[in-house]
Each structure stands twice: as structure tokens, then as C-alpha cells.
Amino acid sequence: MTRPKRASLRGGNGRRLQDKVALITGAGSGIGRETALLFAREGASVVVAEMNEEAGRKVASEIERAGGAAHFVRADVSKAADARAMVEAAEKAFGNLHVLFNNAGIFPDADGSVIETDEETFDLVIRVNLKGVFLGCKYGLPALLRAGGGSVINTASFVALMGSATSQVAYTASKGGVLAMTREIAVEFARKGIRANALCPGPVETPLLAKLFADPARKQRRLVHIPMGRLARPEEVARAALFLASDESSYVNGAAFTVDGAITAAYVTPE
Ligand code: NAD
């Protein structure tokens, strides 16, 4: 068997996303924000899609101040018209779309045990976390096909893979749906130049968890289950998203890509 010639996976100046256009939802905070800044440093033109206009504009101008290319678009990912418009805005601003990072998600306080969680909370979480990813893919995939291929990263969570006794039933159900949907997308588009992977982070130090972890007892209750004994930093998840976005992950497809400090590998956690 002859080995294929080693092609460089990086752009001319060594950047991993040189000449790529990436759309990131929920890019105004946490993991999305860190990923937007990192993708821009790696040469991508970044579409910052965010419901919180102030936060989104801030990230876009941060990228531009650092010499990168960014475009802000206000979008509520749970609304079809917004999802369609954010993709149109990406193609209008930068010509093409190659990377779609469906990252936006919510984790409301009222989400808890299946017995106590009210229907409105369940519907809201499913609408943003699951339908939002569906709409992003529904309108984003045709753009990736027009560009000749690309990478889809959908944010699930380690709770898509295992259950928690400190329940958050709507969130967990939504993330399980994201993982299942991503697998199916990966299979359907595998021969069309598109890869789709579900990013499954463990607990990350972002505003999403800040309220929950403001109570030291609640924080400790979760930390004991993390073999590494600490939360992830958002940039650690952003680096995984970079790998999945770039050609370095060219054979990684349909994966539940865990970035969880060994939570899902553990039976007993070391003291
Ligand atoms: P975050 O709260 O810091 O950021 C989420 C961003 O999404 C916010 O800027 C918010 O304004 C935006 N957003 C919320 N609803 C939106 C909507 N309908 N349309 C557009 N934007 C919207 O959260 P984060 O921790 O960075 O989480 C990012 C993703 O990672 C989420 O999908 C979350 O479920 C997932 N995740 C987070 C953790 C964690 O521990 N932080 C763990 C696993 C998975």
C-alpha cells in the first residue's frame, strides 16, 4: 500500500483555520466566546451569533481589535427566521460557510427532577438546546454543501452519556437529543464532505454554572465525581472545538467527543 503524501493541514502561515468561515452560536459568553477568539486567532472569519446583543457585539469588536475578521448577528437560535438569517448573514459577510458550531444553550434553575420540573421549563430547554441545534443544522448544512464541505460541531454534554442523581431532566433530555441527531447527520452527510460531531464537555467554569456553584456545598457535591478534581476552563473546551473544526480531525466523524476530565471513564473517583 502506498502511503498518501503528507499534506499540510494548516494554512500557509501555519494557522489551523486559515481562509475558513465559522459561525458560532452563543458566542457572547463562556465556551462560545473563547472559541470565537481562538478561531479568529487561527485565521477564521468568525460570525458571532448571539441573542445577547451587547455581549455578542463586544466579542466581535474584540476580535477586530486584535486584527481578526468578525461579524455580529443577533439571533435567537430557537427561532427559524433567526437561524436562517444568521446563515445568510455569514454568506453575505464572508462569501461561504465552512464551520458551524451550534453552541448556544441554557440551564435554568427551574430544571430539576422529572417530578418537579414544570412543563414550561421543559419546553423552553428543548426549544433552545435541541430545536436550536436542529434549526442551525437545517439552515447551516445547505451552506456547508454550497461551500463544498465543512465541519459541524453540536454541543451536547457528558450528561448525554450518563445520568446524574442531581437531576436536570430537561437539560439532560435535550443533550441526549443533540447527540442522537448529530450521529444521524454525520451518517447522512459523510459522503458529501461534511463531518458532524457532538462535543460533550464536563462541567466548565462559565456563567452557565456560576449560579449553581456559588454554593460551595453544591459545588463540592459535583467536584467529587470529577477524577481530575476540578472544572474545565472554557479555553480547554475551545481547543477541542478547534480540533473538530479543523482538517486535523479529518477522520473524526459522528463522535461523542468528550472533554470531561475522565468523568465518563470513572467507576470510582480517586480521593
Ligand atoms: P454561557 O451561559 O456562558 O453562554 C451561553 C451563551 O448562549 C450566552 O451568551 C447566551 O446569551 C447565549 N444564548 C442563550 N440562549 C440563546 C438563544 N436562544 N439564542 C442565541 N444565543 C443564546 O454557557 P456555556 O457554559 O458557555 O455553554 C455553552 C454550551 O456548552 C451550552 O450548550 C451548554 O449547555 C454546553 N455545556 C456547558 C457546560 C458547562 O458546564 N458550562 C457543560 C457541558 C455543556
XYZ file of C-alpha atoms and ligand atoms in Angstrom:
315
model
C 0.000 0.000 0.000
C 1.390 3.378 -0.880
C 1.007 5.999 1.728
C -0.604 9.241 0.676
C 1.770 12.186 0.612
C 1.784 14.155 3.836
C -0.183 17.270 3.096
C -0.011 20.200 5.426
C -3.215 20.535 7.415
C -2.503 24.148 8.164
C -2.771 27.258 6.046
C 0.235 28.982 4.519
C 1.039 30.857 7.710
C 0.577 27.812 9.950
C -2.886 28.747 11.139
C -5.381 25.913 11.507
C -8.476 27.705 10.164
C -6.876 29.963 7.584
C -9.435 31.093 4.948
C -12.313 29.358 6.761
C -15.578 30.974 7.779
C -17.014 29.820 11.113
C -20.407 30.579 12.621
C -20.651 30.193 16.402
C -23.963 30.473 18.242
C -23.972 31.768 21.803
C -20.573 33.300 21.096
C -21.066 36.145 23.575
C -20.098 34.167 26.678
C -18.274 31.146 28.084
C -17.246 28.405 25.681
C -18.641 30.210 22.621
C -16.719 33.380 23.394
C -13.410 31.575 23.969
C -13.915 29.584 20.785
C -14.690 32.698 18.746
C -11.466 34.359 19.934
C -9.418 31.193 19.320
C -10.885 30.509 15.855
C -10.121 34.098 14.863
C -6.519 33.767 16.076
C -6.295 30.614 13.918
C -7.265 32.566 10.813
C -11.046 32.063 10.607
C -13.525 34.796 9.797
C -15.975 34.441 12.669
C -19.719 35.044 12.665
C -20.709 35.795 16.241
C -24.372 34.718 16.504
C -25.829 35.711 19.851
C -29.148 36.613 21.443
C -27.487 38.998 23.885
C -26.625 41.855 21.552
C -24.260 43.679 23.892
C -22.217 40.563 24.677
C -22.093 39.492 21.032
C -21.006 42.884 19.733
C -18.299 43.011 22.385
C -16.775 39.710 21.255
C -16.911 40.744 17.588
C -15.127 44.010 18.294
C -12.569 42.236 20.491
C -11.715 40.024 17.510
C -11.479 43.016 15.171
C -9.300 44.975 17.593
C -6.889 42.029 17.630
C -6.701 42.193 13.809
C -9.177 39.383 13.070
C -12.347 39.290 10.975
C -15.707 39.108 12.718
C -19.352 39.815 12.021
C -22.029 40.078 14.690
C -25.550 38.859 14.032
C -28.345 38.958 16.585
C -30.020 35.555 16.625
C -32.288 33.567 18.869
C -31.412 30.025 17.800
C -34.854 28.725 18.764
C -36.472 30.844 16.019
C -36.380 29.544 12.440
C -36.279 33.031 10.880
C -33.243 33.966 13.028
C -31.444 30.701 12.258
C -31.961 31.219 8.545
C -30.886 34.867 8.756
C -27.669 34.109 10.665
C -26.556 31.699 7.938
C -27.475 34.200 5.214
C -25.527 36.867 7.107
C -22.456 34.609 7.202
C -22.501 34.004 3.469
C -23.178 37.667 2.767
C -20.366 38.886 5.018
C -17.683 36.358 4.094
C -18.873 34.535 0.923
C -19.055 30.999 2.337
C -19.572 28.962 5.479
C -17.250 26.075 6.423
C -17.648 25.585 10.176
C -20.925 25.561 12.072
C -20.634 25.474 15.866
C -24.105 25.105 17.405
C -23.032 26.038 20.923
C -25.834 28.167 22.417
C -27.601 26.526 25.323
C -29.427 27.219 28.579
C -29.580 25.581 32.002
C -32.395 27.213 34.016
C -32.708 26.871 37.793
C -36.246 25.518 37.475
C -34.933 22.424 35.661
C -34.632 19.599 38.170
C -36.272 16.282 38.969
C -38.743 14.840 36.475
C -41.441 15.098 39.145
C -40.872 18.769 39.949
C -39.900 20.287 36.607
C -42.788 22.228 35.105
C -43.855 21.825 31.509
C -42.900 25.390 30.514
C -39.311 24.852 31.676
C -39.116 21.549 29.819
C -40.439 23.121 26.614
C -38.108 26.112 26.876
C -34.980 23.988 27.342
C -35.898 21.661 24.490
C -36.683 24.652 22.271
C -33.310 26.317 22.801
C -30.947 23.373 23.348
C -32.406 20.831 20.923
C -34.584 22.670 18.412
C -31.935 25.409 18.259
C -29.369 22.854 17.083
C -31.876 21.358 14.639
C -32.558 24.794 13.115
C -28.838 25.629 12.967
C -28.249 22.407 11.027
C -31.379 22.784 8.880
C -30.223 26.156 7.555
C -26.457 25.726 8.004
C -25.918 22.408 6.247
C -27.036 23.684 2.809
C -24.474 26.487 3.188
C -21.731 23.975 4.056
C -22.725 21.946 0.983
C -22.545 25.107 -1.163
C -19.027 25.680 0.193
C -18.014 22.157 -0.877
C -17.996 20.657 2.625
C -17.257 21.549 6.207
C -17.469 20.679 9.868
C -20.474 20.767 12.180
C -19.930 20.803 15.922
C -23.012 20.460 18.090
C -22.641 20.983 21.808
C -24.100 18.163 23.841
C -22.708 17.380 27.304
C -21.393 14.467 29.352
C -24.992 14.135 30.623
C -25.893 12.882 27.133
C -23.847 9.809 28.089
C -24.677 9.213 31.743
C -27.347 10.030 34.273
C -26.990 12.252 37.296
C -28.699 11.833 40.649
C -28.740 15.642 40.938
C -31.213 15.746 38.103
C -31.729 18.418 35.437
C -34.151 16.402 33.405
C -34.944 18.790 30.537
C -31.276 19.693 30.031
C -30.237 16.033 30.027
C -33.011 15.091 27.591
C -32.082 17.968 25.287
C -28.409 16.961 25.219
C -29.256 13.308 24.576
C -31.279 14.518 21.597
C -28.382 16.626 20.332
C -26.056 13.626 20.437
C -28.517 11.311 18.628
C -29.322 13.945 15.994
C -25.622 14.658 15.403
C -24.879 10.991 14.782
C -27.617 10.821 12.165
C -26.392 13.987 10.453
C -22.851 12.567 10.404
C -24.045 9.420 8.664
C -26.287 11.172 6.125
C -23.649 13.687 5.023
C -20.488 11.558 5.403
C -20.012 11.194 1.631
C -20.753 14.831 0.954
C -17.653 16.306 2.564
C -19.329 17.177 5.844
C -18.348 15.879 9.278
C -20.609 16.297 12.297
C -19.518 15.682 15.869
C -21.118 16.160 19.269
C -18.894 17.946 21.738
C -19.533 16.552 25.232
C -17.921 18.747 27.880
C -17.890 18.015 31.583
C -18.622 20.916 33.962
C -16.927 24.088 32.741
C -16.249 27.305 34.619
C -18.614 29.623 32.756
C -21.555 31.868 33.711
C -23.865 28.910 32.929
C -22.711 27.083 36.062
C -21.702 30.096 38.140
C -25.033 30.293 39.984
C -25.131 26.602 40.744
C -21.561 26.604 42.006
C -21.904 29.802 44.033
C -22.994 27.456 46.834
C -19.762 25.676 47.976
C -21.666 22.573 49.159
C -23.336 22.132 45.758
C -20.016 22.671 44.017
C -18.276 20.086 46.216
C -21.068 17.581 45.607
C -20.206 17.688 41.911
C -16.444 18.049 42.174
C -16.120 14.686 43.975
C -17.260 12.978 40.777
C -14.581 14.537 38.582
C -11.408 12.412 38.574
C -9.299 15.472 37.741
C -10.778 17.220 40.779
C -11.524 20.500 39.007
C -13.816 22.069 36.460
C -12.720 22.636 32.870
C -11.700 26.096 31.766
C -13.618 27.361 28.708
C -10.408 27.579 26.668
C -9.861 23.837 27.215
C -13.192 23.155 25.522
C -12.460 25.763 22.826
C -9.271 23.899 21.889
C -11.288 20.698 21.384
C -13.740 22.631 19.194
C -10.755 23.917 17.186
C -9.574 20.349 16.589
C -13.047 19.287 15.448
C -13.390 22.355 13.224
C -10.031 21.967 11.506
C -8.807 19.395 8.980
C -6.678 17.849 11.731
C -9.801 15.878 12.692
C -10.470 14.768 9.101
C -11.482 11.199 10.100
C -13.332 12.130 13.296
C -16.999 11.920 12.388
C -20.177 11.065 14.281
C -18.264 11.092 17.560
C -19.405 11.838 21.074
C -16.242 13.846 21.712
C -15.796 14.015 25.479
C -13.793 16.779 27.126
C -14.701 15.845 30.652
C -11.638 15.276 32.833
C -12.399 11.494 32.800
C -15.892 11.760 34.324
C -17.383 9.291 31.862
C -14.384 6.939 32.277
C -14.772 6.680 36.048
C -16.401 3.948 38.103
C -14.851 5.098 41.365
C -13.280 8.530 41.645
C -9.882 8.773 43.397
C -9.837 10.551 46.769
P -22.893 30.573 28.814
O -24.163 30.790 29.535
O -21.631 31.120 29.361
O -23.037 31.037 27.291
C -24.150 30.695 26.515
C -24.457 31.823 25.536
O -25.565 31.418 24.731
C -24.862 33.124 26.215
O -24.091 34.201 25.698
C -26.333 33.301 25.875
O -26.732 34.657 25.698
C -26.425 32.519 24.582
N -27.788 32.059 24.321
C -28.666 31.513 25.204
N -29.825 31.250 24.608
C -29.683 31.614 23.307
C -30.555 31.613 22.198
N -31.809 31.156 22.282
N -30.077 32.074 21.027
C -28.820 32.540 20.918
N -27.965 32.597 21.937
C -28.393 32.149 23.127
O -22.797 28.971 28.661
P -21.567 27.983 28.354
O -21.225 27.301 29.626
O -20.503 28.615 27.566
O -22.336 26.900 27.480
C -22.189 26.771 26.093
C -22.715 25.407 25.686
O -21.979 24.393 26.355
C -24.187 25.173 26.056
O -24.817 24.425 25.021
C -24.102 24.333 27.308
O -25.244 23.547 27.519
C -22.874 23.491 26.983
N -22.228 22.893 28.148
C -21.816 23.685 29.172
C -21.246 23.071 30.274
C -20.797 23.896 31.458
O -20.530 23.292 32.495
N -20.678 25.206 31.367
C -21.072 21.687 30.317
C -21.498 20.920 29.231
C -22.085 21.539 28.139
